[in-house]
CSV table of C-alpha atoms in Angstrom, one decimal:
chain,number,residue,atom,x,y,z
A,166,UNK,CA,267.7,85.3,124.8
A,167,UNK,CA,268.2,81.6,125.1
A,168,UNK,CA,271.6,80.0,125.7
A,169,UNK,CA,272.6,77.0,123.7
A,170,UNK,CA,275.1,74.4,124.5
A,171,UNK,CA,276.2,72.3,121.5
A,172,UNK,CA,278.4,69.2,121.8
A,173,UNK,CA,280.8,68.1,120.6
A,174,UNK,CA,282.5,71.3,119.4
A,175,UNK,CA,284.5,69.3,116.9
A,176,UNK,CA,285.3,65.8,115.9
A,177,UNK,CA,287.2,63.8,113.3
A,178,UNK,CA,285.4,60.6,112.2
A,179,UNK,CA,286.0,57.7,110.0
A,180,UNK,CA,284.0,57.3,106.9
A,181,UNK,CA,281.1,54.9,107.3
A,182,UNK,CA,280.5,55.8,110.9
A,183,UNK,CA,277.9,58.0,112.5
A,184,UNK,CA,278.1,61.0,114.8
A,185,UNK,CA,275.4,62.4,117.1
A,186,UNK,CA,275.4,66.1,117.9
A,187,UNK,CA,273.6,67.3,120.9
A,188,UNK,CA,271.9,70.7,121.4
A,189,UNK,CA,270.8,71.7,124.9
A,190,UNK,CA,268.9,74.9,125.5
A,191,UNK,CA,268.5,76.7,128.8
A,192,UNK,CA,264.8,77.3,128.3
A,193,UNK,CA,261.8,75.6,126.7
A,194,UNK,CA,261.4,76.3,123.0
A,195,UNK,CA,258.9,75.2,120.5
A,196,UNK,CA,261.1,74.7,117.5
A,197,UNK,CA,264.7,73.8,117.1
A,198,UNK,CA,266.5,74.1,113.7
A,199,UNK,CA,269.5,72.3,112.4
A,200,UNK,CA,271.8,73.9,109.8
A,201,UNK,CA,274.9,72.9,107.9
A,202,UNK,CA,277.6,75.3,106.9
A,203,UNK,CA,280.3,74.1,104.5
A,204,UNK,CA,283.6,75.9,104.6
A,205,UNK,CA,283.4,79.5,103.3
A,206,UNK,CA,279.7,79.1,102.6
A,207,UNK,CA,276.4,80.3,104.0
A,208,UNK,CA,274.1,78.3,106.2
A,209,UNK,CA,271.8,75.7,104.8
A,210,UNK,CA,268.8,74.6,106.7
A,211,UNK,CA,268.7,70.8,107.2
A,212,UNK,CA,265.5,70.3,109.2
A,213,UNK,CA,263.1,71.8,111.7
A,214,UNK,CA,262.4,69.8,114.9
A,215,UNK,CA,259.2,70.2,116.8
A,216,UNK,CA,258.9,68.3,120.1
A,217,UNK,CA,256.6,65.3,119.9
A,218,UNK,CA,256.5,65.0,116.1
A,219,UNK,CA,258.7,64.0,113.3
A,220,UNK,CA,261.2,66.5,112.1
A,221,UNK,CA,260.5,68.3,108.8
A,222,UNK,CA,263.4,68.1,106.3
A,223,UNK,CA,264.4,70.5,103.6
A,224,UNK,CA,264.9,69.5,100.1
A,225,UNK,CA,268.0,67.5,99.7
A,226,UNK,CA,268.1,66.2,103.2
A,227,UNK,CA,266.5,62.9,104.3
A,228,UNK,CA,265.8,61.3,107.6
A,229,UNK,CA,267.9,58.2,107.0
A,230,UNK,CA,271.0,60.3,106.6
A,231,UNK,CA,270.2,62.9,109.2
A,232,UNK,CA,267.9,61.4,111.9
A,233,UNK,CA,266.8,63.9,114.5
A,234,UNK,CA,265.4,63.4,118.0
A,235,UNK,CA,263.5,65.9,120.0
A,236,UNK,CA,262.6,64.2,123.3
A,237,UNK,CA,261.6,67.4,125.2
A,238,UNK,CA,261.4,71.2,124.9
A,239,UNK,CA,265.0,71.8,125.8
A,240,UNK,CA,267.0,69.2,123.9
A,241,UNK,CA,267.6,67.8,120.4
A,242,UNK,CA,270.1,65.6,118.6
A,243,UNK,CA,271.2,65.4,115.0
A,244,UNK,CA,272.9,62.3,113.8
A,245,UNK,CA,275.0,62.3,110.7
A,246,UNK,CA,274.9,58.7,109.5
A,247,UNK,CA,277.2,56.6,107.3
A,248,UNK,CA,279.5,59.6,106.9
A,249,UNK,CA,281.6,60.4,103.9
A,250,UNK,CA,284.1,63.1,103.3
A,251,UNK,CA,281.4,65.2,101.7
A,252,UNK,CA,279.7,65.4,105.1
A,253,UNK,CA,282.7,67.4,106.5
A,254,UNK,CA,281.1,70.6,107.5
A,255,UNK,CA,280.0,72.7,110.5
A,256,UNK,CA,276.6,71.7,111.9
A,257,UNK,CA,274.7,74.3,114.0
A,258,UNK,CA,271.5,74.2,116.0
A,259,UNK,CA,269.2,77.2,116.5
A,260,UNK,CA,266.2,78.1,118.4
A,261,UNK,CA,263.5,80.6,117.7
A,262,UNK,CA,262.8,83.8,119.5
A,263,UNK,CA,261.3,83.7,122.9
A,264,UNK,CA,257.8,85.1,122.5
A,265,UNK,CA,258.5,87.9,125.0
A,266,UNK,CA,261.7,88.9,123.5
A,267,UNK,CA,261.0,88.5,119.8
A,268,UNK,CA,263.0,91.5,118.9
A,269,UNK,CA,266.3,89.8,119.8
A,270,UNK,CA,266.2,87.3,117.0
A,271,UNK,CA,267.1,83.6,116.9
A,272,UNK,CA,269.9,82.1,118.9
A,273,UNK,CA,272.5,79.8,117.4
A,274,UNK,CA,274.9,77.3,119.0
A,275,UNK,CA,278.6,77.7,118.4
A,276,UNK,CA,278.5,74.7,116.0
A,277,UNK,CA,280.1,71.3,115.6
A,278,UNK,CA,283.0,71.2,113.2
A,279,UNK,CA,283.0,67.7,111.6
A,280,UNK,CA,285.8,66.3,109.6
A,281,UNK,CA,285.3,62.9,107.9
A,282,UNK,CA,288.5,61.0,106.9
B,123,UNK,CA,260.1,83.2,101.6
B,124,UNK,CA,261.6,86.3,100.0
B,125,UNK,CA,265.0,85.9,98.4
B,126,UNK,CA,267.7,88.4,99.4
B,127,UNK,CA,270.6,89.7,97.4
B,128,UNK,CA,273.6,91.5,98.9
B,129,UNK,CA,277.2,92.1,97.9
B,130,UNK,CA,279.5,89.2,98.3
B,131,UNK,CA,282.2,91.2,100.0
B,132,UNK,CA,283.2,94.7,101.1
B,133,UNK,CA,286.4,96.3,102.4
B,134,UNK,CA,286.7,99.2,104.8
B,135,UNK,CA,289.1,100.9,107.2
B,136,UNK,CA,288.9,101.4,110.9
B,137,UNK,CA,286.8,104.4,111.9
B,138,UNK,CA,284.8,104.5,108.7
B,139,UNK,CA,281.1,104.1,108.4
B,140,UNK,CA,280.0,100.9,106.5
B,141,UNK,CA,276.7,100.6,104.7
B,142,UNK,CA,275.7,97.2,103.4
B,143,UNK,CA,272.6,97.1,101.2
B,144,UNK,CA,270.3,94.2,100.8
B,145,UNK,CA,267.7,93.7,98.0
B,146,UNK,CA,264.5,91.9,98.8
B,147,UNK,CA,262.1,92.7,96.0
B,148,UNK,CA,259.5,90.0,96.9
B,149,UNK,CA,259.1,90.9,100.6
B,150,UNK,CA,255.7,90.1,102.0
B,151,UNK,CA,253.5,92.4,104.0
B,152,UNK,CA,254.1,90.5,107.2
B,153,UNK,CA,257.9,90.1,106.7
B,154,UNK,CA,260.5,91.8,108.9
B,155,UNK,CA,264.0,92.4,107.8
B,156,UNK,CA,266.7,91.0,110.1
B,157,UNK,CA,270.5,91.1,110.1
B,158,UNK,CA,272.9,88.7,111.6
B,159,UNK,CA,276.6,88.8,112.1
B,160,UNK,CA,278.9,85.7,112.0
B,161,UNK,CA,282.5,85.5,113.2
B,162,UNK,CA,284.7,82.6,112.2
B,163,UNK,CA,284.0,79.5,114.3
B,164,UNK,CA,280.9,80.9,115.8
B,165,UNK,CA,277.2,80.7,115.1
B,166,UNK,CA,275.4,83.8,113.7
B,167,UNK,CA,274.4,86.5,116.1
B,168,UNK,CA,271.4,88.7,115.8
B,169,UNK,CA,272.2,92.4,115.2
B,170,UNK,CA,269.0,94.3,114.3
B,171,UNK,CA,265.5,93.9,113.0
B,172,UNK,CA,263.1,96.3,111.4
B,173,UNK,CA,259.9,96.6,109.5
B,174,UNK,CA,260.0,100.1,107.9
B,175,UNK,CA,261.8,103.5,108.2
B,176,UNK,CA,264.8,103.5,110.6
B,177,UNK,CA,265.8,101.4,113.5
B,178,UNK,CA,268.8,102.1,115.7
B,179,UNK,CA,270.4,100.1,118.5
B,180,UNK,CA,273.8,100.2,120.2
B,181,UNK,CA,275.4,98.2,117.4
B,182,UNK,CA,273.9,99.4,114.2
B,183,UNK,CA,271.2,101.3,112.3
B,184,UNK,CA,268.9,99.8,109.8
B,185,UNK,CA,267.3,102.0,107.1
B,186,UNK,CA,264.3,100.7,105.2
B,187,UNK,CA,262.6,102.8,102.4
B,188,UNK,CA,258.9,103.1,102.1
B,189,UNK,CA,258.6,100.3,99.4
B,190,UNK,CA,260.6,97.9,101.7
B,191,UNK,CA,262.2,96.3,98.6
B,192,UNK,CA,265.7,97.0,100.0
B,193,UNK,CA,267.4,97.8,103.3
B,194,UNK,CA,270.7,99.1,104.4
B,195,UNK,CA,272.6,98.1,107.5
B,196,UNK,CA,274.8,100.9,108.7
B,197,UNK,CA,277.8,100.2,111.0
B,198,UNK,CA,279.2,103.5,112.4
B,199,UNK,CA,283.0,103.8,112.9
B,200,UNK,CA,283.9,100.2,112.3
B,201,UNK,CA,286.8,98.5,114.1
B,202,UNK,CA,288.9,95.5,113.3
B,203,UNK,CA,286.6,93.4,115.4
B,204,UNK,CA,283.7,94.1,113.0
B,205,UNK,CA,285.4,91.9,110.4
B,206,UNK,CA,282.7,89.2,109.9
B,207,UNK,CA,280.1,88.0,107.5
B,208,UNK,CA,276.8,89.9,107.6
B,209,UNK,CA,273.5,88.2,106.6
B,210,UNK,CA,270.3,89.9,105.6
B,211,UNK,CA,267.2,87.8,106.1
B,212,UNK,CA,263.4,88.4,105.7
B,213,UNK,CA,260.9,86.4,107.6
B,214,UNK,CA,257.7,86.9,109.5
B,215,UNK,CA,258.2,88.2,113.0
B,216,UNK,CA,256.3,87.8,116.2
B,217,UNK,CA,256.6,84.0,116.3
B,218,UNK,CA,259.3,81.5,117.1
B,219,UNK,CA,258.5,78.8,114.6
B,220,UNK,CA,259.5,80.4,111.3
B,221,UNK,CA,262.5,78.9,109.6
B,222,UNK,CA,265.2,81.3,108.6
B,223,UNK,CA,266.7,80.9,105.2
B,224,UNK,CA,270.2,82.4,104.8
B,225,UNK,CA,271.5,84.0,101.6
B,226,UNK,CA,275.1,84.4,100.6
B,227,UNK,CA,275.9,87.1,103.1
B,228,UNK,CA,278.4,89.9,102.8
B,229,UNK,CA,282.0,89.3,104.0
B,230,UNK,CA,283.2,92.6,105.5
B,231,UNK,CA,286.9,93.0,105.9
B,232,UNK,CA,288.1,95.9,108.1
B,233,UNK,CA,291.7,97.1,107.7
B,234,UNK,CA,293.8,99.1,110.1
């Protein structure tokens, strides 16, 4: 299965600033997914990023707040803009199954723990 | 996408078998049932996937009845390191573009 490198692993940011999270995959993938996980909660899908097109956002998430880039088939970034303490959360990227190893499920990065003060 | 329902939490002791049941009444014909495990400070990790009957791998077994409206993840002889959150998901398989929607998960605590 794919290997994901997600950076930074954690950060403490001032309110009103922005943070860009990077997700690098060791193989080419069609779709990349961004999730948010608030403390003690399940994962919530933010958006789906397809290379060469605009990301598709889930209800409750907008591009102005969470702009996503997908410049190639191995890389994506998620920016959390104009942060407030309510944005404190863990942000994870994920990639879909490789078509030849679909039985092994999706792969997730280890997450970025964001604290906004 | 089919909604899943599973217990919020379960407790067990080392060496016991743990069975976590998930309900997915609205599962579609082309949906597969997939389980993920998540440890603190890590992303979810794929455990097992199945369509019907029984699937077994080196980590767990997955039992799916004929009507496929529920499934049971079985962890044999758990250890302290199996303490984690377990998520049941249903989604079409065979592709790599389907979004995964997570439910609440089951928080398993294993005691010595």
